CSV table of C-alpha atoms (C1' of nucleotides) in Angstrom, one decimal:
chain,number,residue,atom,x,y,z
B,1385,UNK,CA,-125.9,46.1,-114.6
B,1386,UNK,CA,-122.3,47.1,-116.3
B,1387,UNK,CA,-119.6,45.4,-114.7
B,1388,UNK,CA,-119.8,41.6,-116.5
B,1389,UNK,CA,-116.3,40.5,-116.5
B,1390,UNK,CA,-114.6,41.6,-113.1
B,1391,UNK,CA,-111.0,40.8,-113.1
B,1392,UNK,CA,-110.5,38.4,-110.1
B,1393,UNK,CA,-113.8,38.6,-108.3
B,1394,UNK,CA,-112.8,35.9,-105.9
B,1395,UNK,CA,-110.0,38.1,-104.3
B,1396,UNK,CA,-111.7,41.2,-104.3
B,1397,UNK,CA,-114.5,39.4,-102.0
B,1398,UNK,CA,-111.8,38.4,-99.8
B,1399,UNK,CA,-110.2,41.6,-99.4
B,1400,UNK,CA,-113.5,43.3,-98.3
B,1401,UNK,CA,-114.3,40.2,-95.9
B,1402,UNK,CA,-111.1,40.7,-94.4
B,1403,UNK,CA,-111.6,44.4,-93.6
B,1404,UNK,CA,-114.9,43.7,-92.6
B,1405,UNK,CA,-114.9,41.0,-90.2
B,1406,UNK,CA,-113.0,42.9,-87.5
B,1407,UNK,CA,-116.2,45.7,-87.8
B,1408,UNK,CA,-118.5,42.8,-86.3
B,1409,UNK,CA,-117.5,39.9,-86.2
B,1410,UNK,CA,-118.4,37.0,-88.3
B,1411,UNK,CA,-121.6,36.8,-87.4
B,1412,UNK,CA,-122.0,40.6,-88.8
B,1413,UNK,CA,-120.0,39.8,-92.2
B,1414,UNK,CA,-122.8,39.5,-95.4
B,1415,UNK,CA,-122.4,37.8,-98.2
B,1416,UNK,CA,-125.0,40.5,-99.8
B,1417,UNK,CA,-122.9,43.3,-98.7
B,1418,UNK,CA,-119.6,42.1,-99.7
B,1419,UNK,CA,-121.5,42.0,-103.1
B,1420,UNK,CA,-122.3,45.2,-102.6
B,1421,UNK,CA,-118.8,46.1,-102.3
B,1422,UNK,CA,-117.2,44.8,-104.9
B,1423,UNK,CA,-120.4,46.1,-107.4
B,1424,UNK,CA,-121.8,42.6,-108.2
B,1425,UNK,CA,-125.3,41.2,-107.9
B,1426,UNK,CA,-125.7,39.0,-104.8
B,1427,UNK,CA,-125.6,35.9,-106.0
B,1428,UNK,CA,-122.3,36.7,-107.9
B,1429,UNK,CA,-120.4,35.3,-104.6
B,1430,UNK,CA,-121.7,31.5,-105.2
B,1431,UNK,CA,-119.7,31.5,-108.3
B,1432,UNK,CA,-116.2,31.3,-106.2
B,1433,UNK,CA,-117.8,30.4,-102.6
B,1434,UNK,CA,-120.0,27.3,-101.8
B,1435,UNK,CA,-121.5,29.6,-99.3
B,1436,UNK,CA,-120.9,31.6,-96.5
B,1437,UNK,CA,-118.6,28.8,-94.4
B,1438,UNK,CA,-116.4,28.3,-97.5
B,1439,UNK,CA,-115.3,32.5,-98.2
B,1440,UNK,CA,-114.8,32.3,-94.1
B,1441,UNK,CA,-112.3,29.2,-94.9
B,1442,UNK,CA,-110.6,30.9,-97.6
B,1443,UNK,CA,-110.3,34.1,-94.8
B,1444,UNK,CA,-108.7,31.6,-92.2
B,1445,UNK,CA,-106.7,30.1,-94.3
B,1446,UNK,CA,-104.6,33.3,-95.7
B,1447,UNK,CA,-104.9,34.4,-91.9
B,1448,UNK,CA,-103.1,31.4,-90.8
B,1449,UNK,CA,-100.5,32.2,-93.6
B,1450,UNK,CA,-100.1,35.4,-92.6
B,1451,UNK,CA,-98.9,34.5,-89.2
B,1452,UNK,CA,-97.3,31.8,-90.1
B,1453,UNK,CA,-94.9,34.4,-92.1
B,1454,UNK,CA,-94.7,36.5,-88.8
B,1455,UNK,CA,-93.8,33.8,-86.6
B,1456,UNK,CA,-91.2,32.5,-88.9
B,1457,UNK,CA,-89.7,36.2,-89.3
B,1458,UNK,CA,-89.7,36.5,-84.9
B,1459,UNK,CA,-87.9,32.9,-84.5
B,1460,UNK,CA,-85.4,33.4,-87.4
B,1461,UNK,CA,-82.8,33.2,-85.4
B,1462,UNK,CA,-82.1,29.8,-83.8
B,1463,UNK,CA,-78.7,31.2,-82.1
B,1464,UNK,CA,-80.8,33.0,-79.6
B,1465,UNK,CA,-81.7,31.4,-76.3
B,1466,UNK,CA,-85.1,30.0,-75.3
B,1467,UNK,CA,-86.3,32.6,-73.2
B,1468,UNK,CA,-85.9,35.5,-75.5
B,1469,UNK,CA,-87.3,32.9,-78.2
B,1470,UNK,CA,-90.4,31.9,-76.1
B,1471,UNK,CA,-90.6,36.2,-75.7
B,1472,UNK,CA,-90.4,36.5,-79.8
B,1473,UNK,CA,-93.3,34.4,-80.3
B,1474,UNK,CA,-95.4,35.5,-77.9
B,1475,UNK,CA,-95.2,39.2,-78.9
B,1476,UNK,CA,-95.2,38.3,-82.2
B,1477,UNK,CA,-98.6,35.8,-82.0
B,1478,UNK,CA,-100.1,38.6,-79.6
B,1479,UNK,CA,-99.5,41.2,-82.0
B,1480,UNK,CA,-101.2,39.5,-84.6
B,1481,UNK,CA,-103.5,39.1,-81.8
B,1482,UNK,CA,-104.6,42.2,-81.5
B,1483,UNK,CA,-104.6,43.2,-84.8
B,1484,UNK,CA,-107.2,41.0,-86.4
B,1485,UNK,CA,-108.9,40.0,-83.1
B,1486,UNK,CA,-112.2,38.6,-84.7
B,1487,UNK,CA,-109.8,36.8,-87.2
B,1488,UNK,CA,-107.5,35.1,-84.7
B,1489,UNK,CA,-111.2,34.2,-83.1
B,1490,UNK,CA,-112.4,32.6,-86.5
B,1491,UNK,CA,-109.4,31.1,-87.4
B,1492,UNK,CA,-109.0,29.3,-83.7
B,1493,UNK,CA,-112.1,27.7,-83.8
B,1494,UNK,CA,-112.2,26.5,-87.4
B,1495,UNK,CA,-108.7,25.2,-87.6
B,1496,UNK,CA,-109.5,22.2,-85.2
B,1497,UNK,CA,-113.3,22.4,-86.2
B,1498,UNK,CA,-114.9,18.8,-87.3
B,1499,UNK,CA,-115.8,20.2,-90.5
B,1500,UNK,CA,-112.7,21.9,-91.0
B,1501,UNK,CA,-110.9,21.2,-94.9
B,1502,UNK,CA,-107.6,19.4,-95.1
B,1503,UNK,CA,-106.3,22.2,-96.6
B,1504,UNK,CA,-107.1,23.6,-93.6
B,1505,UNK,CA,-105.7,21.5,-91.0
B,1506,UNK,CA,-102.3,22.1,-93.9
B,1507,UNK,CA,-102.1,25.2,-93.1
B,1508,UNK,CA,-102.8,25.3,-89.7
B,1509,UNK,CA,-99.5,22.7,-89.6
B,1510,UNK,CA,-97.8,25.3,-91.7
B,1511,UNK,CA,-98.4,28.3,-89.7
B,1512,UNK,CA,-96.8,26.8,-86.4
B,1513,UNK,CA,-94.0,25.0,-87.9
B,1514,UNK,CA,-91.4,27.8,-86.6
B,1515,UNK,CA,-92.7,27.6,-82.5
B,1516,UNK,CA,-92.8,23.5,-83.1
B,1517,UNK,CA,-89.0,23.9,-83.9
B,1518,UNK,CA,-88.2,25.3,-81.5
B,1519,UNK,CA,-89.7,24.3,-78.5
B,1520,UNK,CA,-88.3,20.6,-80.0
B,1521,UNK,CA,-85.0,22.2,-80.7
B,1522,UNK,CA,-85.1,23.1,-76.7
B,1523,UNK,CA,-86.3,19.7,-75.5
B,1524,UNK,CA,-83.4,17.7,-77.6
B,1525,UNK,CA,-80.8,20.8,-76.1
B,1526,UNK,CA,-82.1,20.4,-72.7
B,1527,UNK,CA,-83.2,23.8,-72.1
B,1528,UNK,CA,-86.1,22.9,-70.4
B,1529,UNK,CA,-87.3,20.6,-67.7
B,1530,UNK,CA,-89.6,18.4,-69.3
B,1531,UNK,CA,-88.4,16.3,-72.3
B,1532,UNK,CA,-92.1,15.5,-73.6
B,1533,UNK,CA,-92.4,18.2,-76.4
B,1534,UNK,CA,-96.0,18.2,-77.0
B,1535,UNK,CA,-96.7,18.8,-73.2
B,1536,UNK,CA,-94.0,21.6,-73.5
B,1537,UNK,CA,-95.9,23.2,-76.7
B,1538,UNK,CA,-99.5,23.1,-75.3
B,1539,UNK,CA,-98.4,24.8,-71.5
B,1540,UNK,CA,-97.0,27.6,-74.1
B,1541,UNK,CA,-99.5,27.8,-76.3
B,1542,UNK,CA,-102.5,28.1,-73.7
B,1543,UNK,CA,-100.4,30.5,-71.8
B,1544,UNK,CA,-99.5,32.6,-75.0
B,1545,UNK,CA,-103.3,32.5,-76.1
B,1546,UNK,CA,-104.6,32.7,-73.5
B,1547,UNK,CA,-102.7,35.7,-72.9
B,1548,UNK,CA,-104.1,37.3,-76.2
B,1549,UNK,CA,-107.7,37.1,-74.8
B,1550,UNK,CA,-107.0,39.2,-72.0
B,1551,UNK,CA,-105.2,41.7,-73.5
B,1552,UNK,CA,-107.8,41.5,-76.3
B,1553,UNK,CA,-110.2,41.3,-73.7
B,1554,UNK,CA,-109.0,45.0,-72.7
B,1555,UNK,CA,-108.4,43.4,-68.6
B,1556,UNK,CA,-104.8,44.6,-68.5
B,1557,UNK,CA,-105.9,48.0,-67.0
B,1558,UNK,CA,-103.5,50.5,-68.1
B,1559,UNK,CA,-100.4,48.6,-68.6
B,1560,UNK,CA,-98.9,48.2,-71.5
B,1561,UNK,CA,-99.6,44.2,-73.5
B,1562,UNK,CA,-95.6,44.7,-73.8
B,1563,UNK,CA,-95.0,44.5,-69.9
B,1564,UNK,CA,-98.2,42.2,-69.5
B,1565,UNK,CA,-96.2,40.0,-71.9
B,1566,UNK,CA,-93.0,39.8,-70.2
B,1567,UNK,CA,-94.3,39.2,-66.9
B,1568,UNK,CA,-96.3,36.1,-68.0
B,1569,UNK,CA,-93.6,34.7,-70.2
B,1570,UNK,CA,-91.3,35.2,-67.1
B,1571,UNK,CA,-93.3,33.3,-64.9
B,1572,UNK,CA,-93.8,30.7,-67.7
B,1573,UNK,CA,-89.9,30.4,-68.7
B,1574,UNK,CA,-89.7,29.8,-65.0
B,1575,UNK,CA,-92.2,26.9,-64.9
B,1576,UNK,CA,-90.3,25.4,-67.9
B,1577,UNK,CA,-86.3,25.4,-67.2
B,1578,UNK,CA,-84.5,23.2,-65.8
B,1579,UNK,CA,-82.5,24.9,-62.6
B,1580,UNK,CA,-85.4,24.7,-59.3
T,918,UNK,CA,-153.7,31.7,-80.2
T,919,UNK,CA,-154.6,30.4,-76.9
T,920,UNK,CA,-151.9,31.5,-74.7
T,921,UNK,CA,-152.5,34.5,-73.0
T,922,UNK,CA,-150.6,34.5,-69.7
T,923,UNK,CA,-147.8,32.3,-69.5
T,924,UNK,CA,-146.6,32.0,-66.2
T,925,UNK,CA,-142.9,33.2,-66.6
T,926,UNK,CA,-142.4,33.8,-69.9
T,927,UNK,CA,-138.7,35.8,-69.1
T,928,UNK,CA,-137.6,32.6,-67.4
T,929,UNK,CA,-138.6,30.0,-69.9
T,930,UNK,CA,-137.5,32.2,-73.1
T,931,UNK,CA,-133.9,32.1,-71.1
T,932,UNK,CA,-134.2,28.0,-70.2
T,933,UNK,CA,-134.9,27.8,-74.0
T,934,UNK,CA,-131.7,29.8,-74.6
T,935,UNK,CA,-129.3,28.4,-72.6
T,936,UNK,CA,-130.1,25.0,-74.0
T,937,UNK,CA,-130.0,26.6,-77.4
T,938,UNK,CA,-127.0,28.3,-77.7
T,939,UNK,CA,-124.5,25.5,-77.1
T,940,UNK,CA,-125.9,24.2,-80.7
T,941,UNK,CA,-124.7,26.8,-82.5
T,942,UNK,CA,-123.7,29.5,-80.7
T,943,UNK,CA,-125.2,33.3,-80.0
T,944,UNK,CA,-125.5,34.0,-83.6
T,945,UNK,CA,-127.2,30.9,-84.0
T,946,UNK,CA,-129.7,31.9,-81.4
T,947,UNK,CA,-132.9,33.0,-83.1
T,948,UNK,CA,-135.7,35.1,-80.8
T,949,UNK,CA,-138.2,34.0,-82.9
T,950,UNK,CA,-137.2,30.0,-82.5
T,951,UNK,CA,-137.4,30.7,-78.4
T,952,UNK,CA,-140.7,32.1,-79.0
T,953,UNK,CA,-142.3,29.0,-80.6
T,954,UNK,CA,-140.3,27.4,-78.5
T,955,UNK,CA,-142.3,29.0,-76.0
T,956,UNK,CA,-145.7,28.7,-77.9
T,957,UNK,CA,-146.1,32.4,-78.0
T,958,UNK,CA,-145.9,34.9,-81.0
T,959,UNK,CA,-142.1,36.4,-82.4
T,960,UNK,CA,-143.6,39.9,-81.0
T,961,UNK,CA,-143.7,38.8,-77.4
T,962,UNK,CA,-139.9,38.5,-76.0
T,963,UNK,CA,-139.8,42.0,-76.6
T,964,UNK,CA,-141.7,42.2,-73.4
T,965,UNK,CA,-139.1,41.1,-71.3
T,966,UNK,CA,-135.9,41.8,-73.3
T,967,UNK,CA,-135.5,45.1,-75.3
T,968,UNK,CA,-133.4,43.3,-77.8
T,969,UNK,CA,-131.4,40.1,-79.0
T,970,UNK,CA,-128.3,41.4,-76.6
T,971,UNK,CA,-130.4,42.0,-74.1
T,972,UNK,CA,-131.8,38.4,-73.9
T,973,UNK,CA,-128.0,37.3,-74.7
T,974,UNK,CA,-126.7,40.0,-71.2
T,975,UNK,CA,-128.9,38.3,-69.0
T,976,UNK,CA,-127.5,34.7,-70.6
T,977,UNK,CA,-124.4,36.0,-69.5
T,978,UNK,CA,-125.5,37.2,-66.0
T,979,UNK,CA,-126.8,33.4,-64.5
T,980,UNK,CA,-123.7,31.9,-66.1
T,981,UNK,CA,-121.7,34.1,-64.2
T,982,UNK,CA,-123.5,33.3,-61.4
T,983,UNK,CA,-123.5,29.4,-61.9
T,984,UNK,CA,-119.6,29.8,-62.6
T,985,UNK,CA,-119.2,31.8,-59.5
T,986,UNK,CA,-121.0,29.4,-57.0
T,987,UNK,CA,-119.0,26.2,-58.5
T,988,UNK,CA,-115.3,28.5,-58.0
T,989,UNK,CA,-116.8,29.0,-54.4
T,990,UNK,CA,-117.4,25.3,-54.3
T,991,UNK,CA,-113.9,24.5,-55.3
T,992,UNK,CA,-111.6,26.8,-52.7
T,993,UNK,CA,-113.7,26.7,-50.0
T,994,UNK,CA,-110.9,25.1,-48.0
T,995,UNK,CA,-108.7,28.0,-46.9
T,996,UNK,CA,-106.7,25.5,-45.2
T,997,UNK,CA,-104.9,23.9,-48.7
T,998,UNK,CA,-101.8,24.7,-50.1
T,999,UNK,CA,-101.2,27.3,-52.8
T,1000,UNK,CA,-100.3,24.6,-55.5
T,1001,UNK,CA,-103.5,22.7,-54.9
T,1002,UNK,CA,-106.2,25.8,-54.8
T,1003,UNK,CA,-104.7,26.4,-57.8
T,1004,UNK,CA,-105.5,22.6,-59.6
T,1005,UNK,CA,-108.8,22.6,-58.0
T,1006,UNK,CA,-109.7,26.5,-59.8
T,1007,UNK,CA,-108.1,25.5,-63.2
T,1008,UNK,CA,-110.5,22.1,-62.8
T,1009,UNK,CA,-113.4,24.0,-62.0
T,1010,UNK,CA,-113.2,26.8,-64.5
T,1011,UNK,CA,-112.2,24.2,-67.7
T,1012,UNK,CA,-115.2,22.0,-66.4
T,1013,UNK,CA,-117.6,24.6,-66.8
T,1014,UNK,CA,-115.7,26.0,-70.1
T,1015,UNK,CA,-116.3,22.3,-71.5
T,1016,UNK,CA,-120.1,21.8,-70.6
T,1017,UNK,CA,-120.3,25.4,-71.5
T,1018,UNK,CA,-118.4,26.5,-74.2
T,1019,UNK,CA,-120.5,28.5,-76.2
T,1020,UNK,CA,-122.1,30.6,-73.0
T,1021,UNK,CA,-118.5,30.8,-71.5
T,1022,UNK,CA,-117.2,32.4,-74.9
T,1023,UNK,CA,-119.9,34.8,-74.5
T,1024,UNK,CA,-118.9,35.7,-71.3
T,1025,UNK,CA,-115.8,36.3,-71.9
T,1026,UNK,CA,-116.6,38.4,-74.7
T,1027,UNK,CA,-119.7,40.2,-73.3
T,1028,UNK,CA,-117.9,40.5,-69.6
T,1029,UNK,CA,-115.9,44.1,-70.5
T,1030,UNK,CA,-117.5,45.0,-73.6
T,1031,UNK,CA,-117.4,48.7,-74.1
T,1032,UNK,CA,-121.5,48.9,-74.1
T,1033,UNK,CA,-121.4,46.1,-71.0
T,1034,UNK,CA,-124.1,46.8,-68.5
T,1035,UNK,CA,-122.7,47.8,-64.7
T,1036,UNK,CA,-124.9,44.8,-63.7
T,1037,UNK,CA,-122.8,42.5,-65.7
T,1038,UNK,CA,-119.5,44.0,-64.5
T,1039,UNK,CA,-120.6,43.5,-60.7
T,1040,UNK,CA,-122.1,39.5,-61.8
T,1041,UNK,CA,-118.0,39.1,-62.9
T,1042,UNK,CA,-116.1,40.9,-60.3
T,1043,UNK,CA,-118.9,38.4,-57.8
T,1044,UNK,CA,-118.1,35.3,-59.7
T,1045,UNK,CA,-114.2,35.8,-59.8
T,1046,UNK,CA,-114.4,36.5,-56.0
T,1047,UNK,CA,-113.0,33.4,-54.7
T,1048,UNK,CA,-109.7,33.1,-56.9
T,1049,UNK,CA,-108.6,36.9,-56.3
T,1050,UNK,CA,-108.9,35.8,-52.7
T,1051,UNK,CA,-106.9,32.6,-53.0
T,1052,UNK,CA,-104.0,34.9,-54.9
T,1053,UNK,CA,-104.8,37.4,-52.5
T,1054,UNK,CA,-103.9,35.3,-49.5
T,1055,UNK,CA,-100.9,33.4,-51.5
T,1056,UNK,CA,-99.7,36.8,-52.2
T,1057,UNK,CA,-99.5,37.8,-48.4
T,1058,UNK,CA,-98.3,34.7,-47.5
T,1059,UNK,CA,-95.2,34.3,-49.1
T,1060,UNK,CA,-96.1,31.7,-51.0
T,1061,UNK,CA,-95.7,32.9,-54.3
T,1062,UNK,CA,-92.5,35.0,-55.5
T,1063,UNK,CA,-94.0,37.8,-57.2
T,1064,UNK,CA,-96.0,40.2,-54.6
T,1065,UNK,CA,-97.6,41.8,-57.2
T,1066,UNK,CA,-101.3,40.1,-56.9
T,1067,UNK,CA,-103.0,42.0,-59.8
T,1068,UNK,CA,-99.8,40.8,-62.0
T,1069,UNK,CA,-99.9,36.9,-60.7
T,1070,UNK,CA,-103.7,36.9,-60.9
T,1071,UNK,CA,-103.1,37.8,-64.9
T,1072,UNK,CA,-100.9,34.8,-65.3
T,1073,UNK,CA,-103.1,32.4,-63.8
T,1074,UNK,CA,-106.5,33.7,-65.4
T,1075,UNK,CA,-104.0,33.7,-68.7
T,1076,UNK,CA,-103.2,29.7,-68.6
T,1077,UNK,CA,-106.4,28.2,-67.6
T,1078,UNK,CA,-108.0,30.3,-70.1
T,1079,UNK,CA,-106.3,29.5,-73.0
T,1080,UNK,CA,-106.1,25.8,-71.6
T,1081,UNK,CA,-109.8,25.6,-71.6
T,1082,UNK,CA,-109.7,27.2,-75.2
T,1083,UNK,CA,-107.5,24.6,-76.3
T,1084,UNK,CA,-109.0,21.5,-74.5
T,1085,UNK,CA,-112.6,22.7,-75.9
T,1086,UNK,CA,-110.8,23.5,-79.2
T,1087,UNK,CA,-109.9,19.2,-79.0
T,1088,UNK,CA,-106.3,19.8,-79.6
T,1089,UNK,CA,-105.0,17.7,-76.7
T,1090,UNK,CA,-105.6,14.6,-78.5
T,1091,UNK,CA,-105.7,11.6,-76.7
T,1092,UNK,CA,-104.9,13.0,-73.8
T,1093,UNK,CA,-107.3,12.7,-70.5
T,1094,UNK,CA,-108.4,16.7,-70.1
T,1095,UNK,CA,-107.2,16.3,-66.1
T,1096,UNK,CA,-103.8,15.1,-66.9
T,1097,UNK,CA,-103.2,18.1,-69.4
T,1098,UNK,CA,-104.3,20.3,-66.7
T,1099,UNK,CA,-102.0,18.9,-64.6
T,1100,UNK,CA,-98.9,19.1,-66.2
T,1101,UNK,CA,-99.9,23.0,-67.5
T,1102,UNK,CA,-100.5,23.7,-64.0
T,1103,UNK,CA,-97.3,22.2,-62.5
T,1104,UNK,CA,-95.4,24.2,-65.0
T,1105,UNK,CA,-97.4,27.3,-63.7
T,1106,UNK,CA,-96.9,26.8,-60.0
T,1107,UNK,CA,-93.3,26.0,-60.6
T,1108,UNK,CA,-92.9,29.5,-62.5
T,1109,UNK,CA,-94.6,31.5,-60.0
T,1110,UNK,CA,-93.3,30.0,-56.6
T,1111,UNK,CA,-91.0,31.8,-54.3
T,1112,UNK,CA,-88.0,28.6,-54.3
T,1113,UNK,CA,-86.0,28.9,-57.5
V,1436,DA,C1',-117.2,30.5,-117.7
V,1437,DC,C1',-119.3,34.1,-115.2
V,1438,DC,C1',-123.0,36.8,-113.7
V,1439,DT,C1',-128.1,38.6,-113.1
V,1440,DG,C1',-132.8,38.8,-111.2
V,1441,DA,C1',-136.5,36.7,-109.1
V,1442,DA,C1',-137.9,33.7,-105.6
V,1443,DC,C1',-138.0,31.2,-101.0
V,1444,DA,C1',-137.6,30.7,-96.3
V,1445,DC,C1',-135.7,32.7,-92.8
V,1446,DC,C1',-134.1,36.8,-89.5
V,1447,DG,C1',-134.5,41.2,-85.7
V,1448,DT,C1',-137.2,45.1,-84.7
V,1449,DT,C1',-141.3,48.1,-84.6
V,1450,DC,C1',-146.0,49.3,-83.7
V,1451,DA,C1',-150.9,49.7,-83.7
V,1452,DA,C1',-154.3,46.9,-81.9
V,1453,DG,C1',-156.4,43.6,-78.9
V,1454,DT,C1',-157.5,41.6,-73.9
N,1082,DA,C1',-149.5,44.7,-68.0
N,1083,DC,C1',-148.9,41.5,-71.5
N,1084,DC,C1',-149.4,39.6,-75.9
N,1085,DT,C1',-150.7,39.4,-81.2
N,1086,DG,C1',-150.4,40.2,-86.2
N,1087,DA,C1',-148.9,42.8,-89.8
N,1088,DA,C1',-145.1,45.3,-91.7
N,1089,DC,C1',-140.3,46.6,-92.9
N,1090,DA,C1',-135.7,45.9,-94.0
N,1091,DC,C1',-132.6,42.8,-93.9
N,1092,DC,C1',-130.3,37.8,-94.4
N,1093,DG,C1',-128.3,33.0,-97.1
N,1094,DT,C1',-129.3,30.0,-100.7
N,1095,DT,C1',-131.2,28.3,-105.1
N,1096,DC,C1',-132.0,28.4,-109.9
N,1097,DA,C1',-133.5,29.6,-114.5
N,1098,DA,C1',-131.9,32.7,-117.7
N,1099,DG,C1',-128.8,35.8,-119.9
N,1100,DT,C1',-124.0,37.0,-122.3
DNA sequence: ACCTGAACACCGTTCAAGT
DNA sequence: ACCTGAACACCGTTCAAGT
């Protein structure tokens, strides 16, 4: 074989997986044919991956810093009011959503996994910091109802996911995930603010 | 081998399964494993199931079944109010989710898949029967602001997913799994009645 | 330090052959 | 009609050996 010395072997194996995953999932993503990709033999992947879990670790992790970045770009603002904040973050974690579906998948189940790295759990922290903000920053304002923060962040969270899978789940019909958004944040702003 | 006829091989290749799959999931669901399992060769599923989706469709099928007759279970009192059909559905749906989580992933994945199979898309519209019918009547009834049943329906299906996703995912802590649904609920019912 | 090549124990799927 | 056994093309993982 030619190519001894590769350059950075390590982050050409993650580029591929990342392409790759959303093809089939990770069930679907080889170790042997990301070897193939990058022109190595197929045990060249051991050298900077335990095994198979540990590149799909590396893959969540730069996923969960990737939108970490896009959550902190939609809630830049803190001037704005909650509703149009709560709005941001959805679109933004439902765009993300949609484009690296079998990612998002991968990276929800692992960040909370039993198995799961601390450098994992780190991240995961990392990636929500912005939405933590500010549903805390609209608790201590009084902009919503309930004063118990955590409760607060998981009715958003579960709606805002939960949200992704359908629309991932292609059960929106022919509306677009724009107005399938707004409705469901509407309804959930409701739920949450104060005036009944 | 001794063997020869078995009985009902199809239904004890899919008891093996479903026991199967909730240790590590469809991908970590081997035909040949329910075939010793079964005490017959790797060769012989094919008999009943053309391949590993096949086996993994008709999974999906009886869950959707089982789901169906517990939502039936849980609204079969017309006579309740809105707020409480709604508790007793998100209770129903999240216990399933948490004794099944891998199968109920699959589901939702496999429901409306573009290669689904019209029999699995009838086995979903069946199970979900129930809860269109409670939104449905609410819808009718005045009882919920938004007229718009298809839209509402979204909503709810929206929040006790991704509540079941993040009660299975163990990110509620300490917390009992009824009270979370609770409170997520409360916020839900508040944002979609008619007083505001 | 980084990679190769052979080896091992698994897969899913196919197909002739057996009863 | 229902099942077996061998075969094929894949896997992930391990390890001695090469540079």
């Amino acid at each position: 074989m030619t190519p001894y010395h590769h350059g950075d072997l390590r982050a050409e194996l993650l580029r591929h997986a990342a392409r790759r995953i959303e093809e089939a999932g990770p069930a679907g993503l080889s170790l042997r044919e990301l070897a193939r990709d990058a022109g190595v033999s197929h045990a060249a992947p051991r050298q900077h991956f335990r095994d198979k879990q540990a590149l799909l670790d590396a893959l969540v992790i730069s996923g969960l810093e990737r939108l970490g970045r896009r959550l902190d770009r939609a809630l830049r603002d803190p001037g704005e009011g909650f509703d149009e904040r709560l709005t941001r973050f959805a679109r933004a974690y439902i765009r993300f959503a949609t484009q690296n579906r079998e990612l998002l998948a991968l990276m929800f189940a692992r960040k909370d996994a039993p198995d799961a790295t601390d450098e994992l759990r780190a991240a995961n922290e990392a990636a929500f910091a912005a939405p933590r903000a500010m549903v805390d920053h609209a608790a201590a304002n009084g902009d919503i109802a309930d004063t118990d923060a955590d409760r607060v962040a998981m009715a958003i969270l579960a709606t805002v996911h939960g949200l992704a899978a359908i629309i991932i789940g292609g059960m929106i019909g022919d509306r677009s995930p724009d107005t399938v958004v707004a409705g469901t944040v509407n309804v959930l702003a409701r739920g949450l603010s104060r005036a009944h």
